[in-house]
Coordinates of C-alpha atoms in Angstrom, one line a residue:
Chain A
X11 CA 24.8 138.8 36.2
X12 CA 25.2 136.6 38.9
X13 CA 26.0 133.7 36.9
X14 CA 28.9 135.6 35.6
X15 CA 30.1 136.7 39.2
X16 CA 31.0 133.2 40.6
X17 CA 34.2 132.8 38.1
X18 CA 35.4 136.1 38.5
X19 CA 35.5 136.0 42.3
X20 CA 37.3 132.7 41.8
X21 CA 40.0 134.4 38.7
X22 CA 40.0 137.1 41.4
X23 CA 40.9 135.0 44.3
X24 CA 43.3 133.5 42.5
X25 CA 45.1 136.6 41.1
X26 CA 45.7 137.4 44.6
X27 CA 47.0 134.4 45.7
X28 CA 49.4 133.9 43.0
X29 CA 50.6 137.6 43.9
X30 CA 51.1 136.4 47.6
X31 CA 53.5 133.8 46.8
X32 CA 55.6 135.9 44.1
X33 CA 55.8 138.7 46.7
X34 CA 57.3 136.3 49.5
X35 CA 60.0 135.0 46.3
X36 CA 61.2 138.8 46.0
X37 CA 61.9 139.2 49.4
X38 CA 63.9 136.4 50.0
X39 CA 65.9 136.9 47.0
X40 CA 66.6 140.8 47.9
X41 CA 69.9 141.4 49.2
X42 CA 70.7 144.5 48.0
X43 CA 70.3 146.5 51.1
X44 CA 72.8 144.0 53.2
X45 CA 76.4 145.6 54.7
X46 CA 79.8 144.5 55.1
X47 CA 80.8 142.6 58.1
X48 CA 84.6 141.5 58.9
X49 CA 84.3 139.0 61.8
X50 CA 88.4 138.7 61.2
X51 CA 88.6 142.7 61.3
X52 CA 86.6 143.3 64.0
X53 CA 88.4 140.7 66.6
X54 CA 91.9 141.5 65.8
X55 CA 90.9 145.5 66.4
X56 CA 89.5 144.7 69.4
X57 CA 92.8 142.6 70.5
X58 CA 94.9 145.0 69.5
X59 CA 93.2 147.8 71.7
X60 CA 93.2 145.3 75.3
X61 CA 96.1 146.7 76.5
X62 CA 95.0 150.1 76.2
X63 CA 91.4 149.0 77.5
X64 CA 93.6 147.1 80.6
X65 CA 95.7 150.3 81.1
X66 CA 92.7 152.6 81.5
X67 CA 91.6 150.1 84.4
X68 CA 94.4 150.3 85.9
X69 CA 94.9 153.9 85.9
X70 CA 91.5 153.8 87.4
X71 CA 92.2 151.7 90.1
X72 CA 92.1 153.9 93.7
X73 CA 95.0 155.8 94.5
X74 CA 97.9 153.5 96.6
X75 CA 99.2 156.3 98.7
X76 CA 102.3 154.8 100.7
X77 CA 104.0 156.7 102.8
X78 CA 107.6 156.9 103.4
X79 CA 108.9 154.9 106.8
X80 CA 111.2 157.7 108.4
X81 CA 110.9 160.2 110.8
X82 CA 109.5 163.1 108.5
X83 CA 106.3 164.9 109.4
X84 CA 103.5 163.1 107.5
X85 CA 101.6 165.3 105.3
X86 CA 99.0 167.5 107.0
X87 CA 95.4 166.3 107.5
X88 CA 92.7 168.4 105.7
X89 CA 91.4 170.4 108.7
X90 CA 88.2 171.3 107.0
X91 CA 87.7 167.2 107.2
X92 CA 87.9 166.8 111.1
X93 CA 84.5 167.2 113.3
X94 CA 84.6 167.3 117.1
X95 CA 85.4 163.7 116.9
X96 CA 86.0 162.4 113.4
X97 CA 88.5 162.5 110.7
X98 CA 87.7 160.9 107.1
X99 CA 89.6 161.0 104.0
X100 CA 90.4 158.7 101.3
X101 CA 93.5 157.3 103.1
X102 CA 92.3 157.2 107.2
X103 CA 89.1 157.3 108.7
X104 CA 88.9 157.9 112.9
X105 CA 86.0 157.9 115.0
X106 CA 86.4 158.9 118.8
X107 CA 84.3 159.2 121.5
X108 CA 83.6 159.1 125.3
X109 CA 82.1 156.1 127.2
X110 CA 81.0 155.5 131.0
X111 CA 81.8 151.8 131.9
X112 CA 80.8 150.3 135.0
X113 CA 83.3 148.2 136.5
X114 CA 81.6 147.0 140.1
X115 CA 78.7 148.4 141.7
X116 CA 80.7 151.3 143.1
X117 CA 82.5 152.1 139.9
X118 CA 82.5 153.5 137.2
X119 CA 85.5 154.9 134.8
X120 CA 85.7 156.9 131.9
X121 CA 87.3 155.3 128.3
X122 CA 88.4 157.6 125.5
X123 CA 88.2 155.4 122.1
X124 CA 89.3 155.8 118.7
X125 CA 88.3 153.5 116.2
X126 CA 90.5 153.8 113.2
X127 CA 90.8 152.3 110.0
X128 CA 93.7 153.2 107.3
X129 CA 94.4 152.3 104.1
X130 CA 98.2 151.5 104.5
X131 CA 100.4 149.9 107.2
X132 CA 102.5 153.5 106.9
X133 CA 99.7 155.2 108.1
X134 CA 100.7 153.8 111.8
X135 CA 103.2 155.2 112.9
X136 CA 105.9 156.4 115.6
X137 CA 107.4 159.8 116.4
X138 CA 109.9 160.0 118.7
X139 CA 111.2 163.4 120.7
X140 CA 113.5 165.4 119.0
X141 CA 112.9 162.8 116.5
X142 CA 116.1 160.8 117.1
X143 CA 116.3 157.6 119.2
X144 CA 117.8 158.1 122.2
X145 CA 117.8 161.5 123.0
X146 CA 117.5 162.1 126.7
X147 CA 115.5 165.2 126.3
X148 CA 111.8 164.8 126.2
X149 CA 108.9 166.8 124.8
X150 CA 105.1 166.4 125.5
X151 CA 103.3 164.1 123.2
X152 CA 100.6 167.0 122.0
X153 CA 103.6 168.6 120.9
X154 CA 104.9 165.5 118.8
X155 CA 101.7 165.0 117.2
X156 CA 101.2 168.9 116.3
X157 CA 105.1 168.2 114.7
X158 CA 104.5 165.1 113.1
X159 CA 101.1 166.0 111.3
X160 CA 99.0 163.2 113.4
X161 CA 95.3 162.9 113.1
X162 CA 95.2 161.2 116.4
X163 CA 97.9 160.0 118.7
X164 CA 98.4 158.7 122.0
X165 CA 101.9 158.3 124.3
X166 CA 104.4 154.7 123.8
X167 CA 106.2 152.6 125.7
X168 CA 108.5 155.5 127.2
X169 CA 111.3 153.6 125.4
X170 CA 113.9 155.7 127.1
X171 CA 112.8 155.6 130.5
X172 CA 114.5 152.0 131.1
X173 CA 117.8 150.7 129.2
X174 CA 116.5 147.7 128.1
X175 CA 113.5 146.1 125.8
X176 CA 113.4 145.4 122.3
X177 CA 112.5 148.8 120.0
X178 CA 111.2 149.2 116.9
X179 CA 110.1 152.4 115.3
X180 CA 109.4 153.0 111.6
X181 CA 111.2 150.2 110.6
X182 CA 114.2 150.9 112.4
X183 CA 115.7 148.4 114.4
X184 CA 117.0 150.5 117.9
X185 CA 117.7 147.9 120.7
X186 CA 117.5 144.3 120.9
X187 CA 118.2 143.7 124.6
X188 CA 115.0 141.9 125.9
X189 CA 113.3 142.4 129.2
X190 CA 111.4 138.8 129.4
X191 CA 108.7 140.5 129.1
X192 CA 105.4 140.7 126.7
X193 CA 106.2 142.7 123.6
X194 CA 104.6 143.8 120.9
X195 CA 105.7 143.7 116.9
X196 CA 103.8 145.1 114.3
X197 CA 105.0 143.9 111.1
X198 CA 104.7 145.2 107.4
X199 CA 101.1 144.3 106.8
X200 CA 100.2 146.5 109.4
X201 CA 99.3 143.4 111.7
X202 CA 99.8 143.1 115.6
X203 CA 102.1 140.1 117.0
X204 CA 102.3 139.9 120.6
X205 CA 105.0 137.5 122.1
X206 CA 107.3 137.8 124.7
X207 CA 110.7 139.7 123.5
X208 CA 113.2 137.6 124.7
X209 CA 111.4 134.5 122.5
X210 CA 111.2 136.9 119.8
X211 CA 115.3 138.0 119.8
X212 CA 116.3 134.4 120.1
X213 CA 113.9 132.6 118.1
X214 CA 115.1 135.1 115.4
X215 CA 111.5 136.6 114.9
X216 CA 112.8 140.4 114.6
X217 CA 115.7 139.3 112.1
X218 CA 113.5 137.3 109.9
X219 CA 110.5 139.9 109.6
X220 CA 110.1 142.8 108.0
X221 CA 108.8 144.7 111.4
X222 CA 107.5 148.1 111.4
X223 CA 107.3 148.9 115.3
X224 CA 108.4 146.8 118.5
X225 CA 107.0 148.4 122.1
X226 CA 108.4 147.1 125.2
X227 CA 106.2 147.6 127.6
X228 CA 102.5 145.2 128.4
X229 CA 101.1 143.2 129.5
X230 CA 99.5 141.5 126.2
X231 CA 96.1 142.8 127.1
X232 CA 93.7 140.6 124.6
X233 CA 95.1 137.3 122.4
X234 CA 93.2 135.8 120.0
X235 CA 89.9 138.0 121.0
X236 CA 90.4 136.4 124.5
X237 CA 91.0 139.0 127.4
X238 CA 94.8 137.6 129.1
X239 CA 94.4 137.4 132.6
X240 CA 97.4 137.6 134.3
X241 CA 97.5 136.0 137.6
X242 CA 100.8 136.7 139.0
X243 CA 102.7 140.5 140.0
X244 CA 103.9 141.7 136.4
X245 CA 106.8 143.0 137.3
X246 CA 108.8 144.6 133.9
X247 CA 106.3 148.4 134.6
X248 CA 106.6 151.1 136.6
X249 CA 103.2 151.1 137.3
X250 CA 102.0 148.2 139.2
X251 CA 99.2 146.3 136.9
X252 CA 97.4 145.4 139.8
X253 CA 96.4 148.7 140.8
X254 CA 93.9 150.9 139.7
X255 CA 95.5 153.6 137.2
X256 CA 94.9 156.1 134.0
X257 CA 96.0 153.6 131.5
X258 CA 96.4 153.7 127.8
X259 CA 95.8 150.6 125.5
X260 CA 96.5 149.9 121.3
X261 CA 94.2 146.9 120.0
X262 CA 94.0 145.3 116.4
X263 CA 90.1 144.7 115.6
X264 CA 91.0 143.7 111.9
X265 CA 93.2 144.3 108.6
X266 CA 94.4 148.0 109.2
X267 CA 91.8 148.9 111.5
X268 CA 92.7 149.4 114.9
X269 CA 91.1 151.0 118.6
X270 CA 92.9 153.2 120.7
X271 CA 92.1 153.5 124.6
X272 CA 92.9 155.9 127.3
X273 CA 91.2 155.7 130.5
X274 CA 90.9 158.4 133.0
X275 CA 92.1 157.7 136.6
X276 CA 93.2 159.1 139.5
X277 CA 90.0 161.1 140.2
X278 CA 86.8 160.7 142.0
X279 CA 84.8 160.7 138.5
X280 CA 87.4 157.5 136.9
X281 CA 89.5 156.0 139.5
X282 CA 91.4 153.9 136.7
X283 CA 91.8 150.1 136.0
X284 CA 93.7 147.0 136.5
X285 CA 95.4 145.5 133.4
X286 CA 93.4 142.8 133.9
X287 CA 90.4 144.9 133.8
X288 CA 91.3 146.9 130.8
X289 CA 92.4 143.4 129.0
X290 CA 88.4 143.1 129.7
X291 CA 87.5 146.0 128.4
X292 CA 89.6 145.8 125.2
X293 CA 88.2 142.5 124.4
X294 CA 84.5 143.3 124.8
X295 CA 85.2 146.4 122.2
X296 CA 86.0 142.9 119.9
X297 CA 90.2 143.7 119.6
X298 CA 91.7 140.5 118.4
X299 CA 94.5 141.9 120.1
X300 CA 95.2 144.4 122.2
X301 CA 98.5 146.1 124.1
X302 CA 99.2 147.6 127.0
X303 CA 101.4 151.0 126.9
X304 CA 102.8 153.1 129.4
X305 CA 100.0 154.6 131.8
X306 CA 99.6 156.9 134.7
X307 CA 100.5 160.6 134.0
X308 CA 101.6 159.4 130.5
X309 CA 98.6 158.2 129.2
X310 CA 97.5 161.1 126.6
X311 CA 95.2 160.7 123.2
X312 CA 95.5 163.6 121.3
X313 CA 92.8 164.0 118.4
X314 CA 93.3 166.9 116.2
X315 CA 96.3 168.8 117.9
X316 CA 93.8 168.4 121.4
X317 CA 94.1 166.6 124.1
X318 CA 91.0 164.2 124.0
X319 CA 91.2 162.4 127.7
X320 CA 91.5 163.8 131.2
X321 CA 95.3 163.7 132.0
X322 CA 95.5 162.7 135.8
X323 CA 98.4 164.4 137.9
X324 CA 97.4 168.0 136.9
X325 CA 98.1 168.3 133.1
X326 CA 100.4 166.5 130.0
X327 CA 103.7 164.9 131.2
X328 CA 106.5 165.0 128.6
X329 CA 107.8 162.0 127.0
X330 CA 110.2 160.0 124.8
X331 CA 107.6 158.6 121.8
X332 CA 104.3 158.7 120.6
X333 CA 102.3 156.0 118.1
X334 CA 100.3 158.2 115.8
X335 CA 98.1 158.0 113.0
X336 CA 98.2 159.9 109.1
X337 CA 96.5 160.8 106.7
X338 CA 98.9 159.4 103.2
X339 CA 96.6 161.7 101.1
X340 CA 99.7 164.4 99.9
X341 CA 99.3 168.0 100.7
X342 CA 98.1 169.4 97.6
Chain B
X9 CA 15.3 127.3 46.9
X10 CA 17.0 129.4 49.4
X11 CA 19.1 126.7 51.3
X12 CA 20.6 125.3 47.2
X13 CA 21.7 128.8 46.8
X14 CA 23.4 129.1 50.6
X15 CA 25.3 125.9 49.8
X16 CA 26.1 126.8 45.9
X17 CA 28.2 129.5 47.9
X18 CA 29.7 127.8 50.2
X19 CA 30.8 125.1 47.9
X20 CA 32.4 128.3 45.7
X21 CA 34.3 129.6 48.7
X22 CA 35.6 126.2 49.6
X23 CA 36.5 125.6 46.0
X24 CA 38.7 129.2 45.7
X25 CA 40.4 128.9 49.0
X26 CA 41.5 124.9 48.1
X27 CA 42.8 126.3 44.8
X28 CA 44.8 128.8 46.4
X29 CA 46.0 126.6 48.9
X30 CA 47.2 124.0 46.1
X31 CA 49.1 126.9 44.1
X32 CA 50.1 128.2 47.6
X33 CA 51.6 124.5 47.9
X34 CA 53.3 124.4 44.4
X35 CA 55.0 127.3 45.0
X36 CA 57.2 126.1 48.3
X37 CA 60.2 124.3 47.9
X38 CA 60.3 120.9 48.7
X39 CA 63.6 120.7 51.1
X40 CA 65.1 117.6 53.3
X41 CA 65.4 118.5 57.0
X42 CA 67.8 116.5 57.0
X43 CA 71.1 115.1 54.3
X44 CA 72.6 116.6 51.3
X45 CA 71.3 120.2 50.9
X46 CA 69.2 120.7 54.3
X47 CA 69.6 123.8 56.2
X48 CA 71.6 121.9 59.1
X49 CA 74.3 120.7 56.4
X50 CA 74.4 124.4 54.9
X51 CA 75.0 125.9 58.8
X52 CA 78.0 122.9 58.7
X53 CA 79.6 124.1 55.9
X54 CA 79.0 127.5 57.0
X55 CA 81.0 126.7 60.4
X56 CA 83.5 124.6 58.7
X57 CA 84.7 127.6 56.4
X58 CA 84.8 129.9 59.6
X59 CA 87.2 127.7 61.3
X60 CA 89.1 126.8 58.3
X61 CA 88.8 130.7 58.3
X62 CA 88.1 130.7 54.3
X63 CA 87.0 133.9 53.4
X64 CA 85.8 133.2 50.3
X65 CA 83.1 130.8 50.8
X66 CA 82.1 132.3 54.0
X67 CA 81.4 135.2 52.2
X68 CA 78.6 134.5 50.7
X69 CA 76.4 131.9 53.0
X70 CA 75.4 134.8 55.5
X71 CA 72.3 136.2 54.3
X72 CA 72.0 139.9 55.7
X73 CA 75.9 140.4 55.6
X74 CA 78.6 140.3 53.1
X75 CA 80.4 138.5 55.1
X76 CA 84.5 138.1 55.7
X77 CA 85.9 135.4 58.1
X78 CA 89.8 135.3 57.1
X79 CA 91.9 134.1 59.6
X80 CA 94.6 136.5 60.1
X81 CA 98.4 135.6 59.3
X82 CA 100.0 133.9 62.4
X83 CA 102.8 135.6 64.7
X84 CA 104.7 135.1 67.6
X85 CA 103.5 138.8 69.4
X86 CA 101.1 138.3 72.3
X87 CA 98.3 139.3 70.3
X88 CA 98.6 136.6 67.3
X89 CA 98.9 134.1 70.1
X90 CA 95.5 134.9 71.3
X91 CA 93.9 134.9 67.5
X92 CA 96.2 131.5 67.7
X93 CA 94.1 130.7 70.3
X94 CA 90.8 131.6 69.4
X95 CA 91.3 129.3 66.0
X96 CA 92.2 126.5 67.8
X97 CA 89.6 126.7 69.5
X98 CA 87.0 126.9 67.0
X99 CA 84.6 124.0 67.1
X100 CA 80.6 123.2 66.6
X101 CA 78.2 120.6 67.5
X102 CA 74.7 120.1 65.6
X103 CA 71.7 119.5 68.0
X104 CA 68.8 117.4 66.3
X105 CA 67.3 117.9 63.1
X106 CA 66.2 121.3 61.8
X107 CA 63.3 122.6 62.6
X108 CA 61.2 123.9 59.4
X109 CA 59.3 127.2 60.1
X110 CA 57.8 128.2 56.8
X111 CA 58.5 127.6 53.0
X112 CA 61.5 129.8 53.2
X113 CA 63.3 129.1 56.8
X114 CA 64.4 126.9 59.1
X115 CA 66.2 126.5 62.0
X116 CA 68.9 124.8 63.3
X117 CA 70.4 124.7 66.9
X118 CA 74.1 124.3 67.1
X119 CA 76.5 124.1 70.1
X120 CA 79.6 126.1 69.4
X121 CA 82.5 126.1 71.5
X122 CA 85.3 129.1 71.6
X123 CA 87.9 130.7 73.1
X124 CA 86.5 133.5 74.9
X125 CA 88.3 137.3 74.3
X126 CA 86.6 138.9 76.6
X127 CA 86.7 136.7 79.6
X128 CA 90.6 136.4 78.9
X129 CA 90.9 139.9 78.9
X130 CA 89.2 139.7 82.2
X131 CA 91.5 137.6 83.6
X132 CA 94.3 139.5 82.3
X133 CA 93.4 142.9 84.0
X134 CA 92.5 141.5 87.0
X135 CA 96.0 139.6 87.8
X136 CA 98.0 142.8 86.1
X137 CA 95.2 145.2 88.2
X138 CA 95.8 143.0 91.7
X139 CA 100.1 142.8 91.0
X140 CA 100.1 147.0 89.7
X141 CA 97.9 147.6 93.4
X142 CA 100.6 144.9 95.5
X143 CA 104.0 147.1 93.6
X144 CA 101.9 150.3 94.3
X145 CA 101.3 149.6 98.4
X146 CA 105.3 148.7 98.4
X147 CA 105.8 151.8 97.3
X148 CA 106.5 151.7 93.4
X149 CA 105.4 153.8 91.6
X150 CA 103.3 153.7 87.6
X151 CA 102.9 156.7 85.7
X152 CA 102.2 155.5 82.6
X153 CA 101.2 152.5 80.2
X154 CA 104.8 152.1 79.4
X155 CA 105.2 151.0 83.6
X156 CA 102.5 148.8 83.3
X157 CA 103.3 147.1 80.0
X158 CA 105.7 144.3 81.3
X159 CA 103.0 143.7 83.8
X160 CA 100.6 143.0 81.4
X161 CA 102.7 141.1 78.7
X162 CA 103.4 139.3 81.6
X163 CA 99.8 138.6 82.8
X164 CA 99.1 137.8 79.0
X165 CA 101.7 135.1 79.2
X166 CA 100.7 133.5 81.9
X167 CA 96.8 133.1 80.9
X168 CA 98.2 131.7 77.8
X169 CA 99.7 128.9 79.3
X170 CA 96.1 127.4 80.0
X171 CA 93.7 128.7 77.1
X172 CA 90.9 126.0 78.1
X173 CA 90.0 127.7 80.7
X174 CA 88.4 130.3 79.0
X175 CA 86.6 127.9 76.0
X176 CA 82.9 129.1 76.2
X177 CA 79.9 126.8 74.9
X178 CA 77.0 128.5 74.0
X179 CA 74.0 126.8 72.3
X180 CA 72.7 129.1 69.4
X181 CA 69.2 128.8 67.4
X182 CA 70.3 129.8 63.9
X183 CA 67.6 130.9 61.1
X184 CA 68.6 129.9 57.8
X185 CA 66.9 131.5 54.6
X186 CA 66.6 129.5 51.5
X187 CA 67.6 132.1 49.1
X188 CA 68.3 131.4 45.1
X189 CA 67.9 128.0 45.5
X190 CA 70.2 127.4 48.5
X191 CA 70.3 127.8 52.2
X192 CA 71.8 130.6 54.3
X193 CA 72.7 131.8 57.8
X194 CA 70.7 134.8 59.2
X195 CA 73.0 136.2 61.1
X196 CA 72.5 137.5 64.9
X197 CA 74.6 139.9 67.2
X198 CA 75.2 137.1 69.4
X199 CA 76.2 134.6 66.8
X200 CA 78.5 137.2 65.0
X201 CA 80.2 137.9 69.2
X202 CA 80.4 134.2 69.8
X203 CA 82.0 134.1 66.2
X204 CA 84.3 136.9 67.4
X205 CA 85.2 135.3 70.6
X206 CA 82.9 137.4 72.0
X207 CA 85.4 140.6 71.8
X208 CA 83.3 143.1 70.0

């Protein structure tokens, strides 16, 4: 019995191998189950659908909202989107607030700030009383930004309280007289330029460029994120730099995002600044430029249809123009 | 008495498992790694019919497809430039010898260069995407694809000018099958989307 076990095991053994092998042979040999593919087919589809593919991006793309450069009332702001001291919306963002600076030893002033970014040059903007140029009567600047739909505004240059100075508003190119003084162009990208106005008429700077706004008023507070320090009497204002008044201030910190400045004066809690001082004061807030505008009883920053600073002289002074910020989100 | 019968055994295993070692060893083909008929030459041909774009004899060296690589008619609209392209582009590079992996496979390492479809198409949407956002922030306006169509035809045009700059080189390890006598291409997704110009 055992005898006879030995070659079976090996007959066995080899049965199984030789089944091994002929299995391996049936499944290289079976393609019965394989599909159809069309490399050709299947690359000329998917050419033939890119522009479709490249449309959908680009109807995907954020909304550009631009907004016209006239005198029109911007489209209203979404009042369910302001806070005490914030706006945000697809198109603007604003952030104000308060701040105690300490000068000297003995004093101290209060800045208003507003630290806003946009998503189009056409969001700055300019409103102007009765919304013509020129016209003698005046209106108060809380009333111009109520009118003109402004998330936040703040007074001008008081264009029509002198004859002279090179003015620009919404693209619109009113006088071209210069005062020799420090002006300031903002051009279609949005972008501050600071140079003095008579250069700028007869180098042919406000012909060549496509300028959206030109204020006549200074002095150029912050060049090239360096405070200016002026060192003689600026003579071209009212208000005399040197002295210690409410002043109001426009800075560039970047592409389309700007700070606004009003501070108090003329009171026991904020006596005011110099120019030079606020040129300081701009520049540590990291404005690569910054303006000086009209100051005094004028200065106003109005957040929200209310009046966000302490006016000084007993209450809002009216006035010719306004710089103002809007929402380009469309009323829906 | 006992130890005879311990080795008798052992000498019976050893003698079953070299026999089915040697039949094991009859059965596999005997194939070159290299020369006429090796799996490298059979991946060649494969390639070469590809960019010839002959359907015919493509068609049957991929293993687990029925497989069609006709190159399309040629035109002069944008879109038969860019298969235009993507057939000019068309070209391969054998690394080494093959590598053998059992009785049945191989495999074979190839470097193969193409026009890339979907890094074009990149391009393309992001200079029509960047001029359609400049026109829209000046004020124009695009409603539909029939406003953005120049832009893109014109994009298209432009990328055209320089199709080089989107050639890809990948390198791809390719398993052929020896299958009724002859050698094959296992296909991969990645090999079929670098064969596609990487568009599907």
């Amino acid at each position: 019995m055992k005898k006879a076990a030995k070659p079976l095991c090996f007959f066995g053994a080899l049965i199984v191998c030789l089944l091994v092998v002929s299995s391996g042979d049936k499944m290289v040999d079976d393609r019965a189950s394989v599909t159809e593919k069309d490399v050709t087919r299947d690359t000329v589809r998917v050419v033939s659908d890119m522009d479709s593919r490249i449309n959908a991006r680009i109807f995907n793309l954020p909304k550009v909202y631009v907004l016209p450069m006239d005198f029109e009332p911007s489209p209203k702001p979404d009042s369910a989107k302001f806070t005490e001291d914030t706006y945000e919306d697809e198109t603007i963002s604003v952030k104000c607030w308060h701040e105690r600076i300490q000068i000297t030893k003995k004093r101290t002033i209060t800045a208003n700030f507003a630290d806003i970014t946009i998503a189009h040059p056409t969001q700055l903007r300019t409103a102007l009383s009765n919304g013509k140029f020129g016209v003698i009567r005046r209106v108060y600047g809380s009333k111009m930004a109520e009118m003109n739909n402004a998330v936040i505004a703040i007074n001008g240059d008081y264009y029509n309280f002198r004859p002279q100075g090179v003015i620009i508003r919404q693209g619109r190119v009113f006088r071209t007289e210069p005062m020799n003084i420090d002006g300031l162009f903002i051009n279609s990208d949005g972008d501050f330029v600071v140079m003095n106005d008579k250069k700028a008429v007869k180098s042919g700077f406000v012909k060549k460029n496509k300028l959206y706004q030109a204020f006549a008023f200074g002095p150029v507070l912050v060049k090239d994120g360096e405070p200016v320090q002026k060192q003689y009497v600026y003579d071209s204002v009212e208000c005399d730099p040197r002295a210690k008044c409410p002043r109001t201030a426009i800075g560039q910190l970047g592409k389309l995002h700007y700070l606004l400045c009003t501070i108090d004066g003329r009171s026991d809690v904020s006596m005011g600044l110099t120019t030079n001082e606020l040129a300081v004061v701009m520049a540590d807030k990291k404005c690569i430029t910054a303006y000086n505008l009209d100051g005094g009883q004028s200065s106003v920053m109005i957040f929200n249809n209310g009046i966000y600073n302490v006016v000084s002289g007993g209450g809002e002074r009216i006035m010719s123009d306004i710089i103002y910020f809007a929402t380009a989100l469309p009323e829906s | 008495m006992k130890r005879r019968r311990c080795l008798q055994r052992a000498a019976g295993i050893f003698l079953a498992v070299a026999v089915m070692l040697g039949l094991s060893g009859c059965r596999m083909p005997s194939y070159n790694l290299s020369g006429d008929g090796s799996p490298s030459k059979a991946l060649a041909a494969f390639l070469d019919e590809v960019i010839e774009g002959d359907d015919v004899k493509a068609k049957d060296m991929v293993y687990n497809y029925y497989f069609s690589a006709e190159k399309p008619t040629d035109g002069d609209d944008l879109n038969s430039r860019i298969l235009t392209c993507l057939y000019d582009s068309r070209s391969y590079e054998l690394v080494g010898k093959a590598k053998r992996l059992d009785s049945h496979t191989a495999r074979v390492t190839v470097n193969y260069t193409t026009f890339d479809i979907g890094k074009f198409e990149e391009a393309v949407t992001d200079e029509a995407m960047e001029i359609v956002q400049q026109r829209e922030y000046n004020g124009e306006v695009f409603e539909n694809n029939n406003d953005t169509q120049p832009i893109i035809d014109r994009c298209k045009e432009e990328q055209l000018t320089h199709p080089e700059e989107f050639y890809t080189t990948q390198v791809f390890e390719i398993e052929m099958i020896s299958c009724r006598g002859r050698w094959m291409v296992m296909m991969t997704g990645d090999f079929y989307k670098a064969l596609s110009g990487y568009a599907v």
